Amino acid sequence: MTRIRPAHVDDLPAISAVCMAAFNAAVAPMLTAEGIATFGTVAAASAFAERLQGDNHILVAEQEGRVVGVVELKAGQHLAMLFVAPELQGQGIGRALLQAVLPQVRGPQMTVRASLNAVPAYEHYGFVLDGDVGQFNGLIYQPLVLTVPASAGAGLGPH
């Protein structure tokens, strides 16, 4: 059984490890050393600790006491992180995390800068392309946007 709950300071090393494992398995092979280093800085436990104190809403998915996924909503409108442990992907954990964070969205839309390999998953969740592929410090991303349902969490793509 997967439990979704707010992240705690004690979770930060596990959150970082899940993000890095998923990133290294699926995204890193497509990036330069600069992009890999940039993500490593953003996904470090210390970086999550700083954001946990700010205006970011961070939730974790937990199974049998182990953090297996994370979602981070920045300033109530931008999906900054959505990662699931590689061995557990495709089981609905990402969808559960996304649905759990929707009530925290402030405004009618949520944006994301998705890794190119993740675009189909975001489209499956109901996001639509929102501009051209971009690059920031070696990270390559596709901007997407989701119109948040009035009853947040009720209509997140096909089930």
Short mmCIF file of C-alpha atoms in Angstrom, two decimals, residues 62-144:
data_model
loop_
_atom_site.label_atom_id
_atom_site.label_comp_id
_atom_site.label_asym_id
_atom_site.label_seq_id
_atom_site.Cartn_x
_atom_site.Cartn_y
_atom_site.Cartn_z
CA GLU A 62 5.93 5.77 1.10
CA GLN A 63 5.70 1.98 0.99
CA GLU A 64 6.51 -0.12 4.05
CA GLY A 65 8.30 2.84 5.64
CA ARG A 66 10.44 3.52 2.54
CA VAL A 67 10.23 6.72 0.44
CA VAL A 68 9.53 5.58 -3.13
CA GLY A 69 8.42 8.82 -4.78
CA VAL A 70 8.33 12.59 -4.42
CA VAL A 71 6.40 15.52 -5.82
CA GLU A 72 7.34 19.17 -5.30
CA LEU A 73 5.10 22.13 -6.08
CA LYS A 74 6.91 25.47 -6.22
CA ALA A 75 5.07 28.66 -5.22
CA GLY A 76 1.71 26.97 -5.65
CA GLN A 77 1.96 26.81 -9.44
CA HIS A 78 5.03 25.04 -10.83
CA LEU A 79 5.67 21.31 -10.63
CA ALA A 80 9.38 21.32 -9.80
CA MET A 81 9.86 17.57 -9.17
CA LEU A 82 7.91 14.37 -9.80
CA PHE A 83 9.98 11.23 -9.45
CA VAL A 84 9.27 7.60 -8.59
CA ALA A 85 11.85 4.91 -7.83
CA PRO A 86 12.72 3.28 -11.19
CA GLU A 87 11.69 -0.23 -10.11
CA LEU A 88 8.20 1.00 -9.10
CA GLN A 89 7.33 3.17 -12.10
CA GLY A 90 4.15 2.38 -14.00
CA GLN A 91 2.21 1.40 -10.87
CA GLY A 92 0.24 4.65 -10.37
CA ILE A 93 2.55 6.21 -7.76
CA GLY A 94 3.29 9.26 -9.91
CA ARG A 95 -0.41 9.78 -10.59
CA ALA A 96 -1.18 9.47 -6.85
CA LEU A 97 1.49 12.05 -6.01
CA LEU A 98 0.22 14.43 -8.67
CA GLN A 99 -3.39 14.08 -7.50
CA ALA A 100 -2.31 14.64 -3.89
CA VAL A 101 -0.58 17.94 -4.73
CA LEU A 102 -3.37 19.35 -6.94
CA PRO A 103 -5.33 20.86 -4.01
CA GLN A 104 -2.24 22.98 -3.22
CA VAL A 105 -2.18 24.60 -6.68
CA ARG A 106 -2.93 28.32 -6.47
CA GLY A 107 -4.61 29.40 -9.67
CA PRO A 108 -6.20 27.69 -12.65
CA GLN A 109 -3.00 26.14 -14.06
CA MET A 110 0.11 24.22 -13.06
CA THR A 111 3.25 24.34 -15.18
CA VAL A 112 6.14 21.90 -15.53
CA ARG A 113 9.42 21.79 -17.39
CA ALA A 114 9.53 18.08 -18.22
CA SER A 115 12.49 16.02 -19.28
CA LEU A 116 11.91 15.03 -22.89
CA ASN A 117 11.48 11.35 -22.02
CA ALA A 118 8.73 12.27 -19.51
CA VAL A 119 6.57 14.28 -21.93
CA PRO A 120 4.30 11.30 -22.84
CA ALA A 121 3.62 10.62 -19.15
CA TYR A 122 2.70 14.25 -18.52
CA GLU A 123 0.46 14.27 -21.60
CA HIS A 124 -1.22 11.13 -20.23
CA TYR A 125 -1.92 13.09 -17.02
CA GLY A 126 -3.62 15.85 -19.06
CA PHE A 127 -0.76 18.33 -19.52
CA VAL A 128 -0.42 20.03 -22.91
CA LEU A 129 2.66 21.43 -24.64
CA ASP A 130 3.29 25.07 -23.79
CA GLY A 131 6.13 26.36 -25.92
CA ASP A 132 9.34 25.14 -27.46
CA VAL A 133 11.94 22.82 -26.00
CA GLY A 134 14.34 24.81 -23.83
CA GLN A 135 17.68 24.42 -22.11
CA PHE A 136 18.94 25.68 -18.76
CA ASN A 137 22.45 24.90 -17.45
CA GLY A 138 22.57 21.74 -19.53
CA LEU A 139 19.07 20.52 -18.63
CA ILE A 140 16.84 20.06 -21.67
CA TYR A 141 13.11 20.42 -21.04
CA GLN A 142 9.70 20.75 -22.63
CA PRO A 143 7.33 23.28 -21.03
CA LEU A 144 3.84 21.90 -20.40
#
